PDB file of C-alpha atoms and ligand atoms in Angstrom:
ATOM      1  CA  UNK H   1       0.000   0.000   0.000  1.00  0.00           C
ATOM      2  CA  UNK H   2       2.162   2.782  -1.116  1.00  0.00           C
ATOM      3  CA  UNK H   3       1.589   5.953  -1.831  1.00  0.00           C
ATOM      4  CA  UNK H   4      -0.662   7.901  -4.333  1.00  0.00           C
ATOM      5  CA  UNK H   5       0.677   9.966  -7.104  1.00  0.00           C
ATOM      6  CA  UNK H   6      -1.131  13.137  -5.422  1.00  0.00           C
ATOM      7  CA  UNK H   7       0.163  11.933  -1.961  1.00  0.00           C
ATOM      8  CA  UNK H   8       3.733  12.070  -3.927  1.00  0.00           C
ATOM      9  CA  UNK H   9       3.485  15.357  -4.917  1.00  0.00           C
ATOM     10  CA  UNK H  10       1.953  17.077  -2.016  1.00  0.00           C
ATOM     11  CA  UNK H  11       5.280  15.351  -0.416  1.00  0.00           C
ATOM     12  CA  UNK H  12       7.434  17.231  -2.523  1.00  0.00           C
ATOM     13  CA  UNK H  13       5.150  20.401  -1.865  1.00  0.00           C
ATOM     14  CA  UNK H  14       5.679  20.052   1.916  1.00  0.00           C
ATOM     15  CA  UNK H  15       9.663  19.323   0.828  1.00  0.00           C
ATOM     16  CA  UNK H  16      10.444  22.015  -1.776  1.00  0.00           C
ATOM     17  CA  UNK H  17       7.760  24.668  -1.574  1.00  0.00           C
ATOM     18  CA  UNK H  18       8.306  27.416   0.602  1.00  0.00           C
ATOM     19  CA  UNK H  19       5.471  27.552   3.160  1.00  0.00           C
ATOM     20  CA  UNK H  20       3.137  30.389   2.264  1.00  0.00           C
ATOM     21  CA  UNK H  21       4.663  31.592  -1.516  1.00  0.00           C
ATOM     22  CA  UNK H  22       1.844  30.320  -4.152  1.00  0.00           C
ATOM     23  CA  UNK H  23       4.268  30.633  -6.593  1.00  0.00           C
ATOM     24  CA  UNK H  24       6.931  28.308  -4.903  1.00  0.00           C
ATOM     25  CA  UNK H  25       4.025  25.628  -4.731  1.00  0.00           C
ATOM     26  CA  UNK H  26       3.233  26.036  -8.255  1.00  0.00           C
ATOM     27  CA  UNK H  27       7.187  26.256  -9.421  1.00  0.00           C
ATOM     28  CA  UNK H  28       7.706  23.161  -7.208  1.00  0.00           C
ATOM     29  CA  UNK H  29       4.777  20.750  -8.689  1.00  0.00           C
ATOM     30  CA  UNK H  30       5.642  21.807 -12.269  1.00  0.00           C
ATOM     31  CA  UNK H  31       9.074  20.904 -11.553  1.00  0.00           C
ATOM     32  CA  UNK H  32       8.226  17.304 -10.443  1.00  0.00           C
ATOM     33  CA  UNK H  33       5.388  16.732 -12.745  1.00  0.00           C
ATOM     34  CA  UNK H  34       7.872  17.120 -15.751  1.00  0.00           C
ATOM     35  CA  UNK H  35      11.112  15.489 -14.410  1.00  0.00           C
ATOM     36  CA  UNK H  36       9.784  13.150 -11.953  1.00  0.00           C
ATOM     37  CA  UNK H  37       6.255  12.161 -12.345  1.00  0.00           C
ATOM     38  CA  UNK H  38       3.893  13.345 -15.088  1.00  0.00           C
ATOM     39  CA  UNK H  39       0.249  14.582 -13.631  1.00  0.00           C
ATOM     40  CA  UNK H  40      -3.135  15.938 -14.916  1.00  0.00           C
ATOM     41  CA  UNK H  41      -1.902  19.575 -13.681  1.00  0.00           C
ATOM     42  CA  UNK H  42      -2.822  22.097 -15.908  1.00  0.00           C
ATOM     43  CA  UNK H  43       0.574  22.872 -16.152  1.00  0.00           C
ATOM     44  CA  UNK H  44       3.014  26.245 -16.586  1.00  0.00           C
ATOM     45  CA  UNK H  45       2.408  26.580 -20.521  1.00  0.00           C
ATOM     46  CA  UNK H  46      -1.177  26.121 -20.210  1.00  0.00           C
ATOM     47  CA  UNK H  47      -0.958  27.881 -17.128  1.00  0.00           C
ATOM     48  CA  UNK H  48       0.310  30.765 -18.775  1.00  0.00           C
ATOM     49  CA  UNK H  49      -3.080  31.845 -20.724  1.00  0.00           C
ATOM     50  CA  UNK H  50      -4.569  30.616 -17.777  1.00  0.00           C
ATOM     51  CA  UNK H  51      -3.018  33.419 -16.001  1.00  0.00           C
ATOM     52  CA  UNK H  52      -4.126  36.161 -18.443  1.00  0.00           C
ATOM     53  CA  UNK H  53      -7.089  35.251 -18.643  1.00  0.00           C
ATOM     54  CA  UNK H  54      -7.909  35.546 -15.082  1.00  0.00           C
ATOM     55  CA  UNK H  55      -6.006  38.466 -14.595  1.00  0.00           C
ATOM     56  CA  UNK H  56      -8.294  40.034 -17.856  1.00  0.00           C
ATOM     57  CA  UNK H  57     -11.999  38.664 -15.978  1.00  0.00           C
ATOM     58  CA  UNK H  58     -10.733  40.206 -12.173  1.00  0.00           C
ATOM     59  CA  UNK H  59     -13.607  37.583 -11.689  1.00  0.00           C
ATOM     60  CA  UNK H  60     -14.727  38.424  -7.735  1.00  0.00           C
ATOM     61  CA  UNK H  61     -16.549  34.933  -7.739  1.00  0.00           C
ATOM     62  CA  UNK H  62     -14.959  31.887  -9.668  1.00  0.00           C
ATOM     63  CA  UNK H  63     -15.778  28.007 -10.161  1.00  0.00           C
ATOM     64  CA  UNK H  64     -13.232  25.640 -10.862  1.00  0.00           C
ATOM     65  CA  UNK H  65     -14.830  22.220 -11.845  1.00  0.00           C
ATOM     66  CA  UNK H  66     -11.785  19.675 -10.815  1.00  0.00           C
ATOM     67  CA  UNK H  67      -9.654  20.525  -8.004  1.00  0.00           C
ATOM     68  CA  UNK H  68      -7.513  17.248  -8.370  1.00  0.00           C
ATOM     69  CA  UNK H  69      -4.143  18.404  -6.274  1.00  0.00           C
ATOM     70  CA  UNK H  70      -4.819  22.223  -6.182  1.00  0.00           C
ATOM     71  CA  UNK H  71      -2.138  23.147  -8.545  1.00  0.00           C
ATOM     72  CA  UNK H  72      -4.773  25.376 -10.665  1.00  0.00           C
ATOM     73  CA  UNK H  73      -6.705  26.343  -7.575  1.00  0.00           C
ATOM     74  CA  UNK H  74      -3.691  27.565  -6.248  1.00  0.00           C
ATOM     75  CA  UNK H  75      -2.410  29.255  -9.652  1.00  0.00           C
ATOM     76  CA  UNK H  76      -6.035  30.967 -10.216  1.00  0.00           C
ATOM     77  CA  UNK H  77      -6.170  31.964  -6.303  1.00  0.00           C
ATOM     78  CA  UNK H  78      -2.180  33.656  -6.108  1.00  0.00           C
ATOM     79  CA  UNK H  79      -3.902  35.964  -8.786  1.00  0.00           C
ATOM     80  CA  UNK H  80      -7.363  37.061  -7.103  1.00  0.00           C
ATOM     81  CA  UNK H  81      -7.557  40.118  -4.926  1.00  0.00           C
ATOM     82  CA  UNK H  82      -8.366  39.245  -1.444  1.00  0.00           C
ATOM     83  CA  UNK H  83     -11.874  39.652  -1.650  1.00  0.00           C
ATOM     84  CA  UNK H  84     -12.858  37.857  -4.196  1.00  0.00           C
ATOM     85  CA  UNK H  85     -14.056  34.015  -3.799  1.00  0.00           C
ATOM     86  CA  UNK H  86     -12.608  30.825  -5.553  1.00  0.00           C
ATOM     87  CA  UNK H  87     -15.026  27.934  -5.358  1.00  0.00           C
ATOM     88  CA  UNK H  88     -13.521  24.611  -6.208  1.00  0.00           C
ATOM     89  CA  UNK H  89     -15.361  21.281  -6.411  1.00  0.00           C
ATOM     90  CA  UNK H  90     -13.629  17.786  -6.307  1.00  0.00           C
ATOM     91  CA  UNK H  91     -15.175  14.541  -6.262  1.00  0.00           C
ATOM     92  CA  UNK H  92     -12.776  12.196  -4.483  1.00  0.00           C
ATOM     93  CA  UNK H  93     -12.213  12.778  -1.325  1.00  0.00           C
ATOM     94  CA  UNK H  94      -8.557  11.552  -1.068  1.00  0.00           C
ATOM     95  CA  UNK H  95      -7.712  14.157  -3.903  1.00  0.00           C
ATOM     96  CA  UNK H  96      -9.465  16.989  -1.856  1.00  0.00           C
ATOM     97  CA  UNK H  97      -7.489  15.356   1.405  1.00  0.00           C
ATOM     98  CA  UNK H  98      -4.259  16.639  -0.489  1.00  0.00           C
ATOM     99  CA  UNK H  99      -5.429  19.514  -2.204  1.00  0.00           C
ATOM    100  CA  UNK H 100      -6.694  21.272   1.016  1.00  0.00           C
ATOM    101  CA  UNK H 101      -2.806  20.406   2.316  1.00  0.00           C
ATOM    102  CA  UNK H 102      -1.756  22.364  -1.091  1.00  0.00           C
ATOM    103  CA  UNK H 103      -3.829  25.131  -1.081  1.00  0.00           C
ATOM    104  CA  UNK H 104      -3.329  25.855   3.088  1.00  0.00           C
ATOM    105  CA  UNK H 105       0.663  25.323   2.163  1.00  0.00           C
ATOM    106  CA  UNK H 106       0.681  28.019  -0.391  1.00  0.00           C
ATOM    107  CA  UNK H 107      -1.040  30.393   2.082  1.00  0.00           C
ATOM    108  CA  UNK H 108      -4.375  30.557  -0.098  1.00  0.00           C
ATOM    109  CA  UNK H 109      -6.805  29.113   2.082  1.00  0.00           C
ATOM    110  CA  UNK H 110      -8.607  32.517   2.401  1.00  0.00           C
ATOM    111  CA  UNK H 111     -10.085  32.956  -1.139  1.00  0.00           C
ATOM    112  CA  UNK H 112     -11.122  29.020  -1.684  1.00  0.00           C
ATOM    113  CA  UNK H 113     -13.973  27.072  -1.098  1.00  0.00           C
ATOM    114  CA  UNK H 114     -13.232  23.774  -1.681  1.00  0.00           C
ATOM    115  CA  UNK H 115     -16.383  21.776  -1.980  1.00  0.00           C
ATOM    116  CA  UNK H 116     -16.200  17.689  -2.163  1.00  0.00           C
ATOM    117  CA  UNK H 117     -18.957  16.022  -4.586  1.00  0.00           C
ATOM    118  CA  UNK H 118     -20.506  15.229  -7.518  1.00  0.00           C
ATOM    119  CA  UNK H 119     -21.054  18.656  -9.950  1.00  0.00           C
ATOM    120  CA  UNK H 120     -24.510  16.972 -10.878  1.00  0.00           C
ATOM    121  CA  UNK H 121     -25.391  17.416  -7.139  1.00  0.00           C
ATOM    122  CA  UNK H 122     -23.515  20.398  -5.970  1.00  0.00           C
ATOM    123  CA  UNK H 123     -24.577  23.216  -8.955  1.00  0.00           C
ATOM    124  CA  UNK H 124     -28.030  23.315  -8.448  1.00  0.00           C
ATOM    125  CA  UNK H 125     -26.751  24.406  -4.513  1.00  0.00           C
ATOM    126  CA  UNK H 126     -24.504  27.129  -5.467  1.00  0.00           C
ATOM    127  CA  UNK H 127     -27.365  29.577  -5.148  1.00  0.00           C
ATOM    128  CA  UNK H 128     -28.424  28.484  -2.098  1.00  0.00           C
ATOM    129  CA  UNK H 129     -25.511  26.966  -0.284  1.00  0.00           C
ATOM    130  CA  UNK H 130     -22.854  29.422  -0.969  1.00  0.00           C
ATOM    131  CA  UNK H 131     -24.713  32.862  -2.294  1.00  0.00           C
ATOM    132  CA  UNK H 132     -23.617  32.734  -5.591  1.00  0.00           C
ATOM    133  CA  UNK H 133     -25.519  34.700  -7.980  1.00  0.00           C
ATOM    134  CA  UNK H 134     -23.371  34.208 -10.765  1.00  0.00           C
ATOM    135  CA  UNK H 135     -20.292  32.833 -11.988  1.00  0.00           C
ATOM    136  CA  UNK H 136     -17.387  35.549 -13.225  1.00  0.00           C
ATOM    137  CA  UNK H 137     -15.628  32.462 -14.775  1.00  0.00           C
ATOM    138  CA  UNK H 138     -15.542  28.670 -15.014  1.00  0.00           C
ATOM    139  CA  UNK H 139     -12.374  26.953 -15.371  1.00  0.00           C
ATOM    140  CA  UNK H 140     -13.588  23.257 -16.810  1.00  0.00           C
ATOM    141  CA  UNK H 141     -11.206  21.206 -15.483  1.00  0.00           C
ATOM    142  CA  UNK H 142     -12.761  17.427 -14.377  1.00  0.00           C
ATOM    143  CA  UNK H 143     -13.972  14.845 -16.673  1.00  0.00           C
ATOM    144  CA  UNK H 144     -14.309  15.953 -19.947  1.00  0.00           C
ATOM    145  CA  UNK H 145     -17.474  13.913 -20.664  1.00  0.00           C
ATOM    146  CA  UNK H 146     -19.260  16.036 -17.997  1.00  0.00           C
ATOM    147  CA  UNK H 147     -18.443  19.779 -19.821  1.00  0.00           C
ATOM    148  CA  UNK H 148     -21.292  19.309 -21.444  1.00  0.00           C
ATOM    149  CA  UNK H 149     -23.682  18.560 -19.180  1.00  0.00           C
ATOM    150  CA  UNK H 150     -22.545  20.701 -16.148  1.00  0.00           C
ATOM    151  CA  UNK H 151     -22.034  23.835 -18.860  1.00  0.00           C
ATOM    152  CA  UNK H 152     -26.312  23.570 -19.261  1.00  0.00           C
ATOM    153  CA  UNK H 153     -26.851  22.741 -15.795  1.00  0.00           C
ATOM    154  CA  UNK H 154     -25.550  26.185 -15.253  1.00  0.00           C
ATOM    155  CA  UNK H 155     -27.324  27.786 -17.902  1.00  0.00           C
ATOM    156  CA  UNK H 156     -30.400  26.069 -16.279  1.00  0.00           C
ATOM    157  CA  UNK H 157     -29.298  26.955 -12.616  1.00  0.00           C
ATOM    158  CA  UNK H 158     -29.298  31.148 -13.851  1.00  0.00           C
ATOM    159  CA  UNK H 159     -25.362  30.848 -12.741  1.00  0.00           C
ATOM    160  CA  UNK H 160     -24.211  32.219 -16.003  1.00  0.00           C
ATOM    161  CA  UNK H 161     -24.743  36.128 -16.900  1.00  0.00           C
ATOM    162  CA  UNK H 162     -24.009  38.223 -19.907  1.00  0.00           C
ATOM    163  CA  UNK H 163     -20.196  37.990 -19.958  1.00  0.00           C
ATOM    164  CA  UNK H 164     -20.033  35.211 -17.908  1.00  0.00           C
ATOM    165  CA  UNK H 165     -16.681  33.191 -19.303  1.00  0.00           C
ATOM    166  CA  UNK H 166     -16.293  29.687 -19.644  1.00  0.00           C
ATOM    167  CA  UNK H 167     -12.634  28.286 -19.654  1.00  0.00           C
ATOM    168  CA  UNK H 168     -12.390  24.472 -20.703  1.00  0.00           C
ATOM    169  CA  UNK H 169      -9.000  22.933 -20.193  1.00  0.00           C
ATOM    170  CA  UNK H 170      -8.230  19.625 -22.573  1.00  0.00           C
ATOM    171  CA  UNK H 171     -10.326  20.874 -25.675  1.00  0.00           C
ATOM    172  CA  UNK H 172      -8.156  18.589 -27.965  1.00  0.00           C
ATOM    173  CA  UNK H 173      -6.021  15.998 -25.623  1.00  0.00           C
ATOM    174  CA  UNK H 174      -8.115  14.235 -24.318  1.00  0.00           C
ATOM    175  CA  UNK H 175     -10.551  16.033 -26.251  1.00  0.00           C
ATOM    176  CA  UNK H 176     -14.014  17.318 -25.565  1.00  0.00           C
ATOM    177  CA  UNK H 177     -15.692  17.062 -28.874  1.00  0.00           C
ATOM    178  CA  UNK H 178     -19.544  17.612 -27.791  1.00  0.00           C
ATOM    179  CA  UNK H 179     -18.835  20.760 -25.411  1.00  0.00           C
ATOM    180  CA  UNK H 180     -17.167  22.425 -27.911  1.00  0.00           C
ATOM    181  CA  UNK H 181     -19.436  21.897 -30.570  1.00  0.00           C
ATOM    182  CA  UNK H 182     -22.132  23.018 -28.726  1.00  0.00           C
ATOM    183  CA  UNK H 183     -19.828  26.177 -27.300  1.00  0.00           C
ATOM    184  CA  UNK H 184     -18.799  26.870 -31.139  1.00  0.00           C
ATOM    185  CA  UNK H 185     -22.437  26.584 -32.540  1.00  0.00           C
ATOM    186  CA  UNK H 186     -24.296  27.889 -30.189  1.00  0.00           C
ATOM    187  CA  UNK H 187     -25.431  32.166 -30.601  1.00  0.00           C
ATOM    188  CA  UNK H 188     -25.201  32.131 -26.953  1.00  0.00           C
ATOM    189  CA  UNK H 189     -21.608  32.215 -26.798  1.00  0.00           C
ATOM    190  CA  UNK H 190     -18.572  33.651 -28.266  1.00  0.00           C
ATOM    191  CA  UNK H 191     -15.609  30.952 -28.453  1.00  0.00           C
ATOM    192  CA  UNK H 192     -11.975  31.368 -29.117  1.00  0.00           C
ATOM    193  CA  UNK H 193      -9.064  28.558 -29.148  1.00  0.00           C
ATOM    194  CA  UNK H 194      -5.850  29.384 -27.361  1.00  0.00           C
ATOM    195  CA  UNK H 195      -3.149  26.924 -29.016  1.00  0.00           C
ATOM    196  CA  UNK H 196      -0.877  25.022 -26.676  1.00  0.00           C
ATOM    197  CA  UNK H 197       0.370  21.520 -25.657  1.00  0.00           C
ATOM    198  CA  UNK H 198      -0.706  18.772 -23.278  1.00  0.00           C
ATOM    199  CA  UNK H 199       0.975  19.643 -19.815  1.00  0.00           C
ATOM    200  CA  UNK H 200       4.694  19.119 -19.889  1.00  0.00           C
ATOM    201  CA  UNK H 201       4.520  17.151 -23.177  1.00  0.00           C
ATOM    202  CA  UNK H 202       4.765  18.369 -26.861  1.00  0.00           C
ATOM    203  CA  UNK H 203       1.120  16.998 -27.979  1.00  0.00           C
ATOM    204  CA  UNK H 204      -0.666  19.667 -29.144  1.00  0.00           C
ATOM    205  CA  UNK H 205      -3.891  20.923 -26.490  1.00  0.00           C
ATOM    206  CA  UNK H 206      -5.435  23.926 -25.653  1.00  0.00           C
ATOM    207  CA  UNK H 207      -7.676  26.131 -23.808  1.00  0.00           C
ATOM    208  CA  UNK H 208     -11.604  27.149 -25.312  1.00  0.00           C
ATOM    209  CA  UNK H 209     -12.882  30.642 -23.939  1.00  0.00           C
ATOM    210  CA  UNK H 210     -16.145  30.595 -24.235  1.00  0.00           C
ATOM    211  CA  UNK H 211     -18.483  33.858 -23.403  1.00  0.00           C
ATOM    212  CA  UNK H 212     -21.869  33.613 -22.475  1.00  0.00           C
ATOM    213  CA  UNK H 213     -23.858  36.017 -24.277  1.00  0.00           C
ATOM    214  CA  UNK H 214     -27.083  35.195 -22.419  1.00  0.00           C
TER     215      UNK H 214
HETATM  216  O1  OZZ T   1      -8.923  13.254 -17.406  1.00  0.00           O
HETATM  217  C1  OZZ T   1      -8.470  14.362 -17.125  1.00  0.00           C
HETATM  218  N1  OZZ T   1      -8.981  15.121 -16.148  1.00  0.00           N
HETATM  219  C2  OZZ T   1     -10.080  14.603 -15.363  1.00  0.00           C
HETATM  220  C3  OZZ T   1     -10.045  15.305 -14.048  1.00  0.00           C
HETATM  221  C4  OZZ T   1     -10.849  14.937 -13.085  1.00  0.00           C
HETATM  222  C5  OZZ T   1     -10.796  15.586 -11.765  1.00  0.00           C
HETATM  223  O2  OZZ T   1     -12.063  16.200 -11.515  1.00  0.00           O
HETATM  224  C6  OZZ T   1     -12.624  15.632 -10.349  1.00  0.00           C
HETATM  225  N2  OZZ T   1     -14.076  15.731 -10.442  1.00  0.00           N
HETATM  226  C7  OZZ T   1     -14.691  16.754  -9.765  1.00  0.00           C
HETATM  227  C8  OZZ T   1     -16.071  16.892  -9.806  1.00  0.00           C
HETATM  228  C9  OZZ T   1     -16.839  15.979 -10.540  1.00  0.00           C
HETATM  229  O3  OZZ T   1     -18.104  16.091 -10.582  1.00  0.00           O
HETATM  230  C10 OZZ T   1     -16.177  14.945 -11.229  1.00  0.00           C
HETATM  231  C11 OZZ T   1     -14.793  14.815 -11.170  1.00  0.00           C
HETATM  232  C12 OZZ T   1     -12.021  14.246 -10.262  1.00  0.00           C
HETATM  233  O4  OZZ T   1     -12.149  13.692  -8.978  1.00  0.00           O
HETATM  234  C13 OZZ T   1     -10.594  14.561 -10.645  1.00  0.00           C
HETATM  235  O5  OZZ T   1      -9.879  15.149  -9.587  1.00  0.00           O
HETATM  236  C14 OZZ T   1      -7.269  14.870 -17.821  1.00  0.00           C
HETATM  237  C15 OZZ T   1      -6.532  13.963 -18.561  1.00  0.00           C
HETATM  238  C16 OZZ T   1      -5.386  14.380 -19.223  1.00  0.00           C
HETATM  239  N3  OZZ T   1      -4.667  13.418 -19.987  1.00  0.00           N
HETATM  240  O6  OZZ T   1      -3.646  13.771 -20.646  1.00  0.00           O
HETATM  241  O7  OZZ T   1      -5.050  12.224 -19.992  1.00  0.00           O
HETATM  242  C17 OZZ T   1      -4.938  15.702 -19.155  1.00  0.00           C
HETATM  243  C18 OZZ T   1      -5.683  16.614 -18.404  1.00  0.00           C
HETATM  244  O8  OZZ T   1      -5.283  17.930 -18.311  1.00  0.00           O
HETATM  245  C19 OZZ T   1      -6.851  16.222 -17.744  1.00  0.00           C
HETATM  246  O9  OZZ T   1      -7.546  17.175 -17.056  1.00  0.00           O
HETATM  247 MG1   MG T   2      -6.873  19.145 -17.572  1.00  0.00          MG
END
């Protein structure tokens, strides 16, 4: 019974990272993701446009579907002002176990939400349980077979609003063929394609923005 992959690199985290620097943390799993370990981060390159993107939106309230080891929660949350919210939703509990280890290393613990469960269950809540009115931005992050879905379950829910921005990680590797046709044909929303690579390989991926126009 050794350990797990995310147990691994929260290790190194705890190891490398300097306690309370959100960069550090991110520097330090994108460091042993590409030499030691490849994992399902988002990654720096990615990361990058990531970055801009959330630093264009100055979203004050943010979902991130997929939390996984709270590399991109803590990339998206180094870059929020302090009063603006980061809600984060992660299905297995031994993933959130870690990622709430991450995120309180990298001294971010103020501006996420990290909420453990299905998306099916939990957006239908968000109104309710947490006071959202609407979403600034989504990053789409978990499995790719549920962007669809969860992307009209918040259309459904009233969580999107004119200008509301989706943000769908994986768009070609793995791929996520039926969200972004339906992003790309749809009049409701204005998609663009930001070229990059799986992270820390050279197989081509990207990013789809995707505004809502409502
Ligand atoms: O499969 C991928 N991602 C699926 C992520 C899933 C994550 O979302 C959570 N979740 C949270 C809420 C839910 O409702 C369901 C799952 C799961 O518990 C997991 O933590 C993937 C795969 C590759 N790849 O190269 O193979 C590359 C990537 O960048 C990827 O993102
Ligand atoms: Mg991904």
């Amino acid at each position: 019974t050794g350990s797990t992959r995310p147990e691994r690199i929260l290790a190194a985290v705890q190891r490398k990272a300097t306690k309370g620097d959100a960069r550090s943390v991110v520097n330090t799993i994108d460091q042993y993701c590409r030499y030691q370990e490849w994992a399902m981060n988002v990654g720096d390159e990615k990361g990058a446009i990531l970055d801009s993107i959330v630093c264009e939106v100055k979203p004050s309230v943010m979902l991130e579907l997929g939390t996984y080891c709270g590399y991109s929660t803590v990339r998206i949350a180094s870059m929020l002002p302090p009063n603006a919210r980061l809600l984060t939703l992660e299905f297995n509990p031994a993933y959130a176990a870690v990622a709430r280890q991450v995120i309180a290393w990298a001294g971010v613990e103020d501006k996420v939400v990290l909420i453990e469960g299905p998306s099916g269950d939990w957006i239908p809540k968000m109104k309710e349980e947490f006071g959202v009115t609407s979403f600034d931005l989504v990053f789409l992050d978990h499995w790719k077979d549920r962007y669809l879905p969860d992307t009209k379950l918040m259309e459904e829910c009233g969580l999107l609003r004119t200008g509301s921005i989706l943000l769908a990680d994986n768009v070609i590797c793995p791929g996520t063929p039926e969200y972004l046709e339906y992003v790309r044909g749809s009049p409701r929303y204005e998609s663009k394609y930001f070229r990059s690579h799986l992270e820390y390989t050279r197989v081509e991926d990207g990013l789809e923005k995707s505004v809502f126009l409502g």
